[in-house]
Amino acid sequence: MSTENLPQNPAAQPRKPRVAVVFGGRSSEHGISTVTAGAVLGAIDRTKYEVLPIGITRDGRWVLTADEPQRMAITDRRTPEVLDVAESIEGGVVLPVDPANREVVYSEPGAVPKALGEVDVVFPVLHGPFGEDGTLQGLLELSGVPYVGSGVLASAVGQDKDYMKRVFTSFGLKVGPYVVIRPREWQQDEPAARKRIVDFAGEHGWPLFVKPARAGSSIGITKVEDLSGLDEAIAEAQRHDPKIIVEAALSGREIECGVLEFEDGPRASVPAEIPPPSAHAYYDFDAKYIDSTPGVVPAPLTDEQTAELQRLAVEAFDAASCEGLVRADFFLTEDGEFVINEINTLPGFTPISMYPKMWEASGVGYAELVDRLIQAALRRPTGLR
């Protein structure tokens, strides 16, 4: 029997993928994460995706926030907070831990929990510990929810400058001289730990850069010119991380390169050069985000230098088993050698950040970049891969 003339039920319209943008967090990079979230929310194609903004407060609560990117900008040299855009400070958001159920639930005291629908992919724009370091990625793996960026191992390696450099060295990438002071060393024998740093300075010279081992956005970093500033620099780094890393200053140019996962694998962007900021001792947080010290894109390099840098950036991406995106930071020394300083698995992603600027100069605009990252996450399964 022909069904051609029978009444037809219109096919249900397929639901657009729902993207949860998760931002804020417990680290000292909470504010710049919120700025990044505003940029990403403003760039996501709403004809293609549904969006669910979720903020994590400084004390670790997950809250629903307003989908109002304009309220997430730096104002009067102040970065915004999740609480500035939270819909309520009473309720909380709960992700599922059952891979068969991706439904997000919102609950308030004394009220029936409310289902917010399934989440198809998470776009984390968290920087630093408790977000960029593999902790959130582990939670999402348990939940079976795809997410933008690297997995647990690569995220952890990319957050810890000590083990990052160990991985790079094992793959034959050149790193600069450094020494690491772990919490137990400092607690058990502070004079001996300090002497290790002083001896390191005696071998490699001043200045030194004293850094938290597991932080980003140049927060907690001090350029130490001589012994008189060492103790204060150590205390500042330990305010952000009990494990610190001390690096010798390298004489050369700061060059960055973006890596992005395409359908056929990772590709490198045109590089950028970070000139020494005139109003700052080095390229610190204020130089990056508050005063917006401009980088030079593309970096003035020879074709051979550009090709070599791009090769090394992709090599670093692969060495750490990264996925999605990475910004790789190098020094070009006076003898013409590229020395890798670090990678960022969730780099600064505001419109003025170098990672989007490098890709814009490579022909991939901000909105397309966001879309490519979401699509890469949707293609990639969770679990072992």
Short mmCIF file of C-alpha atoms in Angstrom, two decimals:
data_model
loop_
_atom_site.label_atom_id
_atom_site.label_comp_id
_atom_site.label_asym_id
_atom_site.label_seq_id
_atom_site.Cartn_x
_atom_site.Cartn_y
_atom_site.Cartn_z
CA MET A 1 0.00 0.00 0.00
CA SER A 2 1.37 3.40 -0.94
CA THR A 3 1.79 5.92 1.87
CA GLU A 4 2.35 8.82 -0.48
CA ASN A 5 -1.07 10.43 0.09
CA LEU A 6 -1.40 9.67 3.83
CA PRO A 7 -0.92 12.51 6.37
CA GLN A 8 2.76 12.95 7.16
CA ASN A 9 4.12 13.86 10.59
CA PRO A 10 6.84 16.43 10.15
CA ALA A 11 10.15 15.12 11.38
CA ALA A 12 11.20 16.53 14.71
CA GLN A 13 13.77 19.27 14.33
CA PRO A 14 17.18 18.05 15.50
CA ARG A 15 18.34 19.78 18.64
CA LYS A 16 21.33 22.06 18.32
CA PRO A 17 24.39 20.89 20.30
CA ARG A 18 24.41 22.46 23.76
CA VAL A 19 27.75 23.99 24.80
CA ALA A 20 28.44 24.61 28.49
CA VAL A 21 30.99 27.41 28.87
CA VAL A 22 32.63 26.84 32.26
CA PHE A 23 34.71 29.68 33.70
CA GLY A 24 35.99 31.41 36.81
CA GLY A 25 37.43 28.86 39.19
CA ARG A 26 39.45 28.70 42.37
CA SER A 27 42.81 29.81 41.02
CA SER A 28 44.36 33.28 41.05
CA GLU A 29 43.44 33.50 37.35
CA HIS A 30 39.71 33.65 38.16
CA GLY A 31 39.27 37.16 36.79
CA ILE A 32 40.97 36.67 33.43
CA SER A 33 39.03 33.42 33.01
CA THR A 34 35.82 35.42 33.37
CA VAL A 35 37.03 37.89 30.74
CA THR A 36 37.80 34.98 28.40
CA ALA A 37 34.33 33.54 28.97
CA GLY A 38 32.75 36.80 27.89
CA ALA A 39 34.71 36.73 24.64
CA VAL A 40 33.86 33.08 23.93
CA LEU A 41 30.15 33.57 24.74
CA GLY A 42 30.06 36.53 22.39
CA ALA A 43 31.65 34.53 19.58
CA ILE A 44 29.65 31.28 19.70
CA ASP A 45 27.27 31.01 16.74
CA ARG A 46 23.81 30.88 18.37
CA THR A 47 22.23 29.65 15.12
CA LYS A 48 24.43 26.57 15.42
CA TYR A 49 24.69 25.95 19.17
CA GLU A 50 22.74 26.37 22.38
CA VAL A 51 24.79 27.86 25.19
CA LEU A 52 24.79 27.29 28.95
CA PRO A 53 27.13 29.59 30.91
CA ILE A 54 28.34 28.05 34.18
CA GLY A 55 30.59 29.94 36.58
CA ILE A 56 32.75 28.50 39.34
CA THR A 57 33.17 30.89 42.25
CA ARG A 58 36.47 31.46 44.00
CA ASP A 59 35.38 29.07 46.76
CA GLY A 60 34.48 26.34 44.24
CA ARG A 61 30.67 26.63 43.94
CA TRP A 62 29.17 25.98 40.51
CA VAL A 63 26.51 28.57 39.66
CA LEU A 64 24.36 29.58 36.72
CA THR A 65 25.37 32.91 35.27
CA ALA A 66 23.83 35.47 32.97
CA ASP A 67 24.54 35.04 29.27
CA GLU A 68 25.69 38.65 29.03
CA PRO A 69 29.24 38.84 27.61
CA GLN A 70 29.38 42.63 27.88
CA ARG A 71 29.37 42.32 31.69
CA MET A 72 32.50 40.17 31.64
CA ALA A 73 35.01 42.77 30.48
CA ILE A 74 37.88 44.49 32.28
CA THR A 75 36.59 47.79 33.67
CA ASP A 76 38.71 50.48 35.31
CA ARG A 77 41.69 48.07 35.40
CA ARG A 78 39.57 45.53 37.33
CA THR A 79 38.83 42.02 36.11
CA PRO A 80 35.26 40.74 36.62
CA GLU A 81 34.17 37.97 38.98
CA VAL A 82 31.75 35.08 38.55
CA LEU A 83 29.67 36.57 41.35
CA ASP A 84 29.23 39.72 39.24
CA VAL A 85 27.17 37.74 36.71
CA ALA A 86 25.73 34.92 38.87
CA GLU A 87 21.98 34.43 38.52
CA SER A 88 21.79 33.34 42.16
CA ILE A 89 24.27 32.65 44.93
CA GLU A 90 21.85 30.27 46.63
CA GLY A 91 21.59 27.60 43.95
CA GLY A 92 24.18 25.26 42.52
CA VAL A 93 24.81 23.40 39.26
CA VAL A 94 25.57 19.68 39.28
CA LEU A 95 27.10 17.78 36.38
CA PRO A 96 26.19 14.12 35.96
CA VAL A 97 28.70 11.42 36.85
CA ASP A 98 26.86 8.78 34.82
CA PRO A 99 28.16 8.54 31.22
CA ALA A 100 24.68 7.44 30.13
CA ASN A 101 23.16 10.70 31.36
CA ARG A 102 24.51 14.12 30.35
CA GLU A 103 21.72 16.12 31.96
CA VAL A 104 22.77 19.08 34.09
CA VAL A 105 20.73 19.75 37.22
CA TYR A 106 20.22 23.02 39.09
CA SER A 107 19.16 22.95 42.74
CA GLU A 108 18.35 25.49 45.42
CA PRO A 109 17.78 24.90 49.13
CA GLY A 110 14.17 23.87 49.81
CA ALA A 111 13.29 23.56 46.11
CA VAL A 112 12.84 20.64 43.75
CA PRO A 113 15.97 20.21 41.57
CA LYS A 114 15.45 21.52 38.04
CA ALA A 115 16.79 19.71 34.97
CA LEU A 116 18.58 22.07 32.58
CA GLY A 117 18.88 19.60 29.74
CA GLU A 118 21.76 17.61 28.34
CA VAL A 119 25.18 19.09 27.69
CA ASP A 120 26.86 17.86 24.52
CA VAL A 121 30.24 19.52 25.01
CA VAL A 122 31.99 21.61 27.65
CA PHE A 123 34.13 24.58 26.66
CA PRO A 124 36.33 25.15 29.72
CA VAL A 125 37.96 28.55 29.86
CA LEU A 126 39.46 27.99 33.29
CA HIS A 127 43.09 28.92 33.81
CA GLY A 128 45.42 27.53 36.43
CA PRO A 129 44.84 24.87 39.13
CA PHE A 130 41.41 23.25 39.55
CA GLY A 131 40.51 23.70 35.90
CA GLU A 132 43.41 23.77 33.46
CA ASP A 133 45.46 21.14 35.28
CA GLY A 134 43.50 17.97 34.50
CA THR A 135 41.13 18.08 37.48
CA LEU A 136 38.10 19.32 35.52
CA GLN A 137 39.09 17.11 32.61
CA GLY A 138 39.02 14.07 34.89
CA LEU A 139 35.53 14.99 36.08
CA LEU A 140 34.32 15.31 32.49
CA GLU A 141 35.89 11.97 31.57
CA LEU A 142 33.96 10.35 34.43
CA SER A 143 30.80 12.06 33.18
CA GLY A 144 31.39 11.00 29.58
CA VAL A 145 31.02 14.60 28.37
CA PRO A 146 33.30 15.77 25.52
CA TYR A 147 35.27 18.92 26.16
CA VAL A 148 37.48 21.42 24.39
CA GLY A 149 41.22 21.04 24.86
CA SER A 150 43.67 18.51 26.19
CA GLY A 151 42.96 15.46 28.30
CA VAL A 152 43.98 14.68 31.87
CA LEU A 153 47.64 13.84 31.31
CA ALA A 154 48.46 16.66 28.89
CA SER A 155 46.59 19.18 31.03
CA ALA A 156 48.52 18.13 34.13
CA VAL A 157 51.85 18.20 32.31
CA GLY A 158 51.03 21.57 30.76
CA GLN A 159 50.23 23.04 34.17
CA ASP A 160 53.34 21.86 36.01
CA LYS A 161 56.40 23.67 34.64
CA ASP A 162 58.72 21.14 36.30
CA TYR A 163 57.31 18.03 34.64
CA MET A 164 56.59 19.93 31.42
CA LYS A 165 60.30 20.63 31.04
CA ARG A 166 61.15 17.02 31.88
CA VAL A 167 58.83 15.80 29.13
CA PHE A 168 60.25 18.25 26.61
CA THR A 169 63.81 17.26 27.48
CA SER A 170 62.97 13.57 27.03
CA PHE A 171 61.72 14.35 23.52
CA GLY A 172 64.85 16.27 22.61
CA LEU A 173 63.43 19.79 22.89
CA LYS A 174 65.83 22.39 24.27
CA VAL A 175 64.86 24.02 27.60
CA GLY A 176 66.64 26.67 29.63
CA PRO A 177 68.39 26.13 33.00
CA TYR A 178 66.07 25.85 36.01
CA VAL A 179 65.84 24.56 39.56
CA VAL A 180 62.71 23.39 41.41
CA ILE A 181 62.05 23.76 45.13
CA ARG A 182 59.32 21.44 46.40
CA PRO A 183 57.23 22.16 49.51
CA ARG A 184 58.87 19.44 51.61
CA GLU A 185 62.37 20.73 50.85
CA TRP A 186 61.40 24.22 51.98
CA GLN A 187 59.59 23.00 55.10
CA GLN A 188 62.29 20.57 56.25
CA ASP A 189 65.42 22.62 55.54
CA GLU A 190 64.73 26.17 54.39
CA PRO A 191 68.39 27.30 54.48
CA ALA A 192 69.46 24.37 52.29
CA ALA A 193 66.67 25.05 49.81
CA ARG A 194 67.59 28.72 49.62
CA LYS A 195 71.25 27.77 49.14
CA ARG A 196 70.29 25.67 46.12
CA ILE A 197 68.82 28.79 44.52
CA VAL A 198 71.83 30.93 45.44
CA ASP A 199 74.20 28.30 44.02
CA PHE A 200 72.07 28.20 40.87
CA ALA A 201 72.43 31.98 40.56
CA GLY A 202 76.16 31.62 41.06
CA GLU A 203 76.31 29.21 38.13
CA HIS A 204 73.92 30.99 35.74
CA GLY A 205 74.01 34.60 36.93
CA TRP A 206 71.39 37.18 37.84
CA PRO A 207 68.63 38.06 37.14
CA LEU A 208 66.50 35.03 37.92
CA PHE A 209 62.77 34.49 37.45
CA VAL A 210 61.05 33.01 40.51
CA LYS A 211 57.70 31.47 39.63
CA PRO A 212 54.87 29.35 41.02
CA ALA A 213 55.41 25.95 39.38
CA ARG A 214 51.72 25.48 38.63
CA ALA A 215 50.23 28.86 37.74
CA GLY A 216 49.82 30.97 34.63
CA SER A 217 49.05 34.44 33.27
CA SER A 218 52.43 35.54 34.73
CA ILE A 219 50.80 35.70 38.17
CA GLY A 220 53.16 35.36 41.15
CA ILE A 221 56.30 35.77 39.02
CA THR A 222 59.16 38.03 40.11
CA LYS A 223 62.24 39.05 38.19
CA VAL A 224 64.99 39.02 40.83
CA GLU A 225 68.00 41.20 40.08
CA ASP A 226 70.15 40.19 43.06
CA LEU A 227 70.18 38.33 46.36
CA SER A 228 68.39 41.13 48.23
CA GLY A 229 65.10 40.45 46.40
CA LEU A 230 65.16 36.67 46.60
CA ASP A 231 63.22 36.02 49.83
CA GLU A 232 60.38 38.36 48.85
CA ALA A 233 60.15 36.70 45.43
CA ILE A 234 60.01 33.23 46.96
CA ALA A 235 57.23 34.32 49.34
CA GLU A 236 55.25 35.81 46.44
CA ALA A 237 55.55 32.62 44.37
CA GLN A 238 54.61 30.44 47.35
CA ARG A 239 51.49 32.54 47.86
CA HIS A 240 50.18 30.95 44.66
CA ASP A 241 51.85 27.53 44.82
CA PRO A 242 53.99 25.85 47.52
CA LYS A 243 56.09 24.36 44.72
CA ILE A 244 58.26 26.95 42.98
CA ILE A 245 60.53 26.98 39.95
CA VAL A 246 63.48 29.29 39.45
CA GLU A 247 64.64 29.93 35.90
CA ALA A 248 67.77 31.54 34.55
CA ALA A 249 67.15 34.61 32.40
CA LEU A 250 67.77 33.84 28.74
CA SER A 251 69.14 36.54 26.49
CA GLY A 252 67.03 36.61 23.35
CA ARG A 253 63.67 37.37 21.80
CA GLU A 254 60.34 36.04 23.11
CA ILE A 255 58.49 34.25 20.31
CA GLU A 256 55.11 32.48 20.55
CA CYS A 257 53.28 30.10 18.23
CA GLY A 258 49.74 28.75 18.31
CA VAL A 259 48.83 25.14 17.58
CA LEU A 260 45.29 24.17 16.59
CA GLU A 261 43.79 20.74 15.95
CA PHE A 262 42.32 20.47 12.47
CA GLU A 263 40.55 17.46 10.95
CA ASP A 264 43.89 16.15 9.63
CA GLY A 265 45.90 16.87 12.77
CA PRO A 266 47.60 19.78 14.54
CA ARG A 267 48.83 22.80 12.59
CA ALA A 268 50.89 25.78 13.68
CA SER A 269 49.95 29.43 13.24
CA VAL A 270 52.19 32.25 12.14
CA PRO A 271 54.36 33.20 15.12
CA ALA A 272 54.27 36.37 17.19
CA GLU A 273 57.01 38.26 18.95
CA ILE A 274 56.55 39.78 22.41
CA PRO A 275 58.71 42.91 22.58
CA PRO A 276 60.01 44.00 25.99
CA PRO A 277 57.24 46.17 27.51
CA SER A 278 58.47 49.68 28.17
CA ALA A 279 56.42 50.22 31.34
CA HIS A 280 57.09 46.81 32.92
CA ALA A 281 60.14 44.83 33.99
CA TYR A 282 58.93 41.91 31.87
CA TYR A 283 55.76 40.61 30.18
CA ASP A 284 53.73 40.28 33.40
CA PHE A 285 49.97 40.11 34.04
CA ASP A 286 49.42 43.86 33.81
CA ALA A 287 51.45 44.10 30.61
CA LYS A 288 49.39 41.28 29.07
CA TYR A 289 45.86 42.14 30.13
CA ILE A 290 45.59 45.54 31.77
CA ASP A 291 47.90 47.67 29.63
CA SER A 292 47.52 45.37 26.60
CA THR A 293 51.15 45.49 25.50
CA PRO A 294 50.90 44.62 21.81
CA GLY A 295 52.76 41.71 20.28
CA VAL A 296 54.15 41.79 16.76
CA VAL A 297 52.20 39.49 14.44
CA PRO A 298 53.69 37.95 12.42
CA ALA A 299 57.04 37.89 14.14
CA PRO A 300 59.88 39.28 12.01
CA LEU A 301 61.61 35.98 11.33
CA THR A 302 63.14 34.45 8.24
CA ASP A 303 61.13 31.83 6.38
CA GLU A 304 63.51 29.18 7.68
CA GLN A 305 63.13 30.36 11.28
CA THR A 306 59.33 30.45 10.98
CA ALA A 307 59.23 26.90 9.59
CA GLU A 308 61.54 25.65 12.35
CA LEU A 309 59.49 27.32 15.07
CA GLN A 310 56.24 25.89 13.70
CA ARG A 311 57.80 22.42 13.58
CA LEU A 312 58.95 22.70 17.19
CA ALA A 313 55.55 23.99 18.35
CA VAL A 314 53.76 20.98 16.85
CA GLU A 315 56.47 18.72 18.28
CA ALA A 316 55.82 20.14 21.75
CA PHE A 317 52.07 19.65 21.23
CA ASP A 318 52.65 15.99 20.39
CA ALA A 319 55.30 15.44 23.09
CA ALA A 320 52.81 16.32 25.83
CA SER A 321 49.93 14.42 24.11
CA CYS A 322 47.95 17.63 23.71
CA GLU A 323 44.60 18.00 21.98
CA GLY A 324 42.59 20.93 20.70
CA LEU A 325 44.87 23.90 21.22
CA VAL A 326 48.19 25.00 22.66
CA ARG A 327 50.22 28.17 22.76
CA ALA A 328 53.93 27.35 22.74
CA ASP A 329 56.33 29.99 24.08
CA PHE A 330 59.97 30.09 22.99
CA PHE A 331 63.10 32.18 23.29
CA LEU A 332 65.14 32.81 20.16
CA THR A 333 68.62 33.07 21.62
CA GLU A 334 71.40 35.26 20.31
CA ASP A 335 73.05 32.26 18.66
CA GLY A 336 69.86 31.58 16.66
CA GLU A 337 68.56 28.61 18.67
CA PHE A 338 64.93 28.18 19.73
CA VAL A 339 64.56 27.26 23.41
CA ILE A 340 61.08 26.30 24.57
CA ASN A 341 59.94 28.03 27.74
CA GLU A 342 56.48 26.50 28.22
CA ILE A 343 53.18 25.51 26.66
CA ASN A 344 49.70 26.62 27.70
CA THR A 345 46.97 24.05 27.08
CA LEU A 346 44.23 26.65 27.74
CA PRO A 347 46.01 29.86 26.77
CA GLY A 348 44.72 33.37 27.18
CA PHE A 349 41.73 33.57 24.86
CA THR A 350 40.47 37.13 25.09
CA PRO A 351 40.25 39.06 21.80
CA ILE A 352 43.53 40.81 22.70
CA SER A 353 45.31 37.57 23.64
CA MET A 354 48.14 36.41 21.44
CA TYR A 355 46.71 32.97 20.63
CA PRO A 356 43.61 34.32 18.80
CA LYS A 357 45.69 37.10 17.22
CA MET A 358 48.16 34.60 15.76
CA TRP A 359 45.34 32.55 14.27
CA GLU A 360 43.61 35.63 12.95
CA ALA A 361 46.83 36.47 11.10
CA SER A 362 46.84 32.87 9.85
CA GLY A 363 43.36 33.25 8.33
CA VAL A 364 41.24 31.84 11.17
CA GLY A 365 39.12 34.54 12.82
CA TYR A 366 37.98 34.45 16.44
CA ALA A 367 34.48 33.06 15.79
CA GLU A 368 35.83 30.39 13.44
CA LEU A 369 38.49 29.50 16.00
CA VAL A 370 35.85 28.96 18.68
CA ASP A 371 33.79 26.86 16.26
CA ARG A 372 36.76 24.71 15.24
CA LEU A 373 37.57 23.97 18.88
CA ILE A 374 33.98 22.93 19.60
CA GLN A 375 33.85 20.76 16.50
CA ALA A 376 37.17 19.10 17.39
CA ALA A 377 35.80 18.29 20.85
CA LEU A 378 32.59 16.83 19.41
CA ARG A 379 34.62 14.58 17.07
CA ARG A 380 36.76 13.24 19.90
CA PRO A 381 35.46 10.52 22.25
CA THR A 382 36.01 10.57 25.98
CA GLY A 383 37.94 7.77 27.65
CA LEU A 384 41.13 6.13 26.41
CA ARG A 385 42.03 7.34 22.93
#
